Short mmCIF file of C-alpha atoms and ligand atoms in Angstrom, two decimals:
data_model
loop_
_atom_site.label_atom_id
_atom_site.label_comp_id
_atom_site.label_asym_id
_atom_site.label_seq_id
_atom_site.Cartn_x
_atom_site.Cartn_y
_atom_site.Cartn_z
CA UNK A 25 93.39 39.29 174.84
CA UNK A 26 91.21 40.83 177.51
CA UNK A 27 87.58 41.42 176.68
CA UNK A 28 87.91 45.19 176.89
CA UNK A 29 90.86 45.19 174.50
CA UNK A 30 88.89 43.05 172.12
CA UNK A 31 85.97 45.46 172.28
CA UNK A 32 88.32 48.38 171.56
CA UNK A 33 89.77 46.48 168.63
CA UNK A 34 86.31 45.93 167.17
CA UNK A 35 85.45 49.59 167.56
CA UNK A 36 88.69 50.52 165.86
CA UNK A 37 87.92 48.25 162.91
CA UNK A 38 84.43 49.73 162.58
CA UNK A 39 85.71 53.31 162.66
CA UNK A 40 88.50 52.58 160.20
CA UNK A 41 86.07 50.99 157.77
CA UNK A 42 83.80 53.97 158.10
CA UNK A 43 86.59 56.44 157.38
CA UNK A 44 88.25 54.39 154.65
CA UNK A 45 85.73 52.07 153.06
CA UNK A 46 87.26 49.65 150.58
CA UNK A 47 84.19 48.80 148.55
CA UNK A 48 82.55 52.09 147.70
CA UNK A 49 81.44 52.65 144.13
CA UNK A 50 79.38 50.88 141.51
CA UNK A 51 80.10 47.52 139.95
CA UNK A 52 80.67 47.24 136.21
CA UNK A 53 78.37 46.00 134.88
CA UNK A 54 75.49 46.39 137.32
CA UNK A 55 73.59 43.09 137.25
CA UNK A 56 71.58 43.86 140.36
CA UNK A 57 70.85 47.18 141.95
CA UNK A 58 68.97 47.81 145.15
CA UNK A 59 68.46 50.79 147.41
CA UNK A 60 67.96 50.37 151.11
CA UNK A 61 66.92 52.74 153.85
CA UNK A 62 66.90 52.59 157.61
CA UNK A 63 64.41 55.26 158.76
CA UNK A 64 65.18 54.86 162.45
CA UNK A 65 68.70 56.24 161.92
CA UNK A 66 68.57 57.82 158.45
CA UNK A 67 71.08 55.43 156.85
CA UNK A 68 70.69 55.04 153.08
CA UNK A 69 72.62 52.74 150.76
CA UNK A 70 72.69 51.78 147.13
CA UNK A 71 74.06 48.33 146.50
CA UNK A 72 75.24 47.05 143.13
CA UNK A 73 76.21 43.49 142.27
CA UNK A 74 78.13 41.97 139.39
CA UNK A 75 77.15 38.36 138.85
CA UNK A 76 79.16 35.66 137.15
CA UNK A 77 77.71 34.94 133.70
CA UNK A 78 78.53 31.24 133.94
CA UNK A 79 77.23 30.18 137.34
CA UNK A 80 75.45 33.26 138.72
CA UNK A 81 77.80 33.56 141.69
CA UNK A 82 78.77 36.98 143.03
CA UNK A 83 81.80 38.46 141.28
CA UNK A 84 81.70 41.87 142.88
CA UNK A 85 79.70 44.02 145.29
CA UNK A 86 79.95 47.78 145.73
CA UNK A 87 77.94 50.34 147.62
CA UNK A 88 77.23 54.05 147.77
CA UNK A 89 75.44 55.75 150.58
CA UNK A 90 75.40 57.88 153.67
CA UNK A 91 74.86 56.86 157.22
CA UNK A 92 76.34 56.16 160.61
CA UNK A 93 79.63 54.36 161.17
CA UNK A 94 77.96 51.06 162.00
CA UNK A 95 75.81 50.92 158.87
CA UNK A 96 78.67 51.91 156.56
CA UNK A 97 81.26 49.61 158.16
CA UNK A 98 78.82 46.73 158.09
CA UNK A 99 78.04 47.04 154.39
CA UNK A 100 81.72 47.51 153.55
CA UNK A 101 82.69 44.30 155.37
CA UNK A 102 79.74 42.52 153.81
CA UNK A 103 80.73 43.51 150.26
CA UNK A 104 84.17 42.00 150.72
CA UNK A 105 82.91 38.79 152.27
CA UNK A 106 80.47 38.14 149.42
CA UNK A 107 82.92 37.93 146.52
CA UNK A 108 82.96 34.47 145.00
CA UNK A 109 79.93 33.28 146.94
CA UNK A 110 76.90 31.70 145.30
CA UNK A 111 73.50 33.35 145.81
CA UNK A 112 72.51 30.47 148.12
CA UNK A 113 75.63 30.97 150.24
CA UNK A 114 74.99 34.72 150.35
CA UNK A 115 71.42 34.18 151.56
CA UNK A 116 72.72 31.83 154.26
CA UNK A 117 75.15 34.56 155.31
CA UNK A 118 72.20 36.98 155.61
CA UNK A 119 70.56 34.54 158.02
CA UNK A 120 73.75 34.02 160.00
CA UNK A 121 74.25 37.77 160.30
CA UNK A 122 70.69 38.36 161.45
CA UNK A 123 71.04 35.54 164.00
CA UNK A 124 74.34 37.05 165.16
CA UNK A 125 72.52 40.34 165.83
CA UNK A 126 70.31 38.37 168.22
CA UNK A 127 73.37 36.87 169.86
CA UNK A 128 72.57 33.42 168.44
CA UNK A 129 75.34 32.81 165.92
CA UNK A 130 78.75 33.75 164.65
CA UNK A 131 80.59 33.27 161.38
CA UNK A 132 83.06 30.44 160.87
CA UNK A 133 86.79 31.06 160.70
CA UNK A 134 86.99 31.89 156.98
CA UNK A 135 84.42 34.68 157.48
CA UNK A 136 85.49 35.75 160.95
CA UNK A 137 86.06 39.37 159.86
CA UNK A 138 82.29 39.73 159.93
CA UNK A 139 82.28 38.86 163.61
CA UNK A 140 83.59 42.35 164.46
CA UNK A 141 79.94 43.44 164.16
CA UNK A 142 78.96 41.02 166.92
CA UNK A 143 79.27 43.69 169.61
CA UNK A 144 76.41 45.64 168.01
CA UNK A 145 74.00 43.00 169.34
CA UNK A 146 74.41 44.66 172.74
CA UNK A 147 72.92 47.90 171.39
CA UNK A 148 69.40 47.14 170.16
CA UNK A 149 68.90 50.57 168.57
CA UNK A 150 71.93 50.01 166.33
CA UNK A 151 71.03 46.53 165.13
CA UNK A 152 68.99 47.93 162.23
CA UNK A 153 72.03 49.94 161.19
CA UNK A 154 74.20 46.82 161.07
CA UNK A 155 71.47 44.84 159.30
CA UNK A 156 70.76 47.40 156.58
CA UNK A 157 73.36 46.13 154.08
CA UNK A 158 72.31 42.51 154.56
CA UNK A 159 68.64 43.34 154.33
CA UNK A 160 69.26 45.24 151.08
CA UNK A 161 71.40 42.39 149.73
CA UNK A 162 68.60 39.92 150.35
CA UNK A 163 66.19 42.11 148.36
CA UNK A 164 68.77 42.40 145.55
CA UNK A 165 69.26 38.63 145.37
CA UNK A 166 65.57 37.92 145.42
CA UNK A 167 64.84 40.11 142.38
CA UNK A 168 64.03 37.82 139.50
CA UNK A 169 65.35 38.80 136.12
CA UNK A 170 65.20 42.55 136.51
CA UNK A 171 68.27 44.72 136.49
CA UNK A 172 66.74 47.64 138.30
CA UNK A 173 64.65 47.47 141.44
CA UNK A 174 61.73 49.82 141.39
CA UNK A 175 61.37 50.47 145.06
CA UNK A 176 63.39 51.22 148.09
CA UNK A 177 63.50 48.50 150.69
CA UNK A 178 63.02 49.74 154.19
CA UNK A 179 63.84 47.80 157.32
CA UNK A 180 61.42 49.81 159.38
CA UNK A 181 59.20 46.82 160.10
CA UNK A 182 61.92 44.31 160.97
ZN1 ZN B 2 72.68 53.97 161.58
#
């Protein structure tokens, strides 16, 4: 496939995800809840996680929020990719995603759907949009023993 076709395909995936997100809503129950905000674009999300009672792995991830196509598509793809992952694996995925936004990494075959966001690395002003879901996830996973986060996380200083 030619590079331009590939780029078009990625844009199509992002727009489709934006128009028809598959993971909007709230998990039941809500074991972790975290709000995230990207002031540079105005994107806002609320992430909820259902954790497995036995091993603490991620059973389900849902989001609510408003924002640009890139931020919404990114969090929607992220939610899907996280199901069944342990918290450690999820935190590694956060690092891989952030490295991918610098052009330094990509996801392995079983997570290759996430690589559609790779093209965003070429647009520095949009990187914060793509990172918002992952940044918020990291804050949600790092909460210790509290169901409700008190504060908004902002990626303004990233
Ligand atoms: Zn945005």
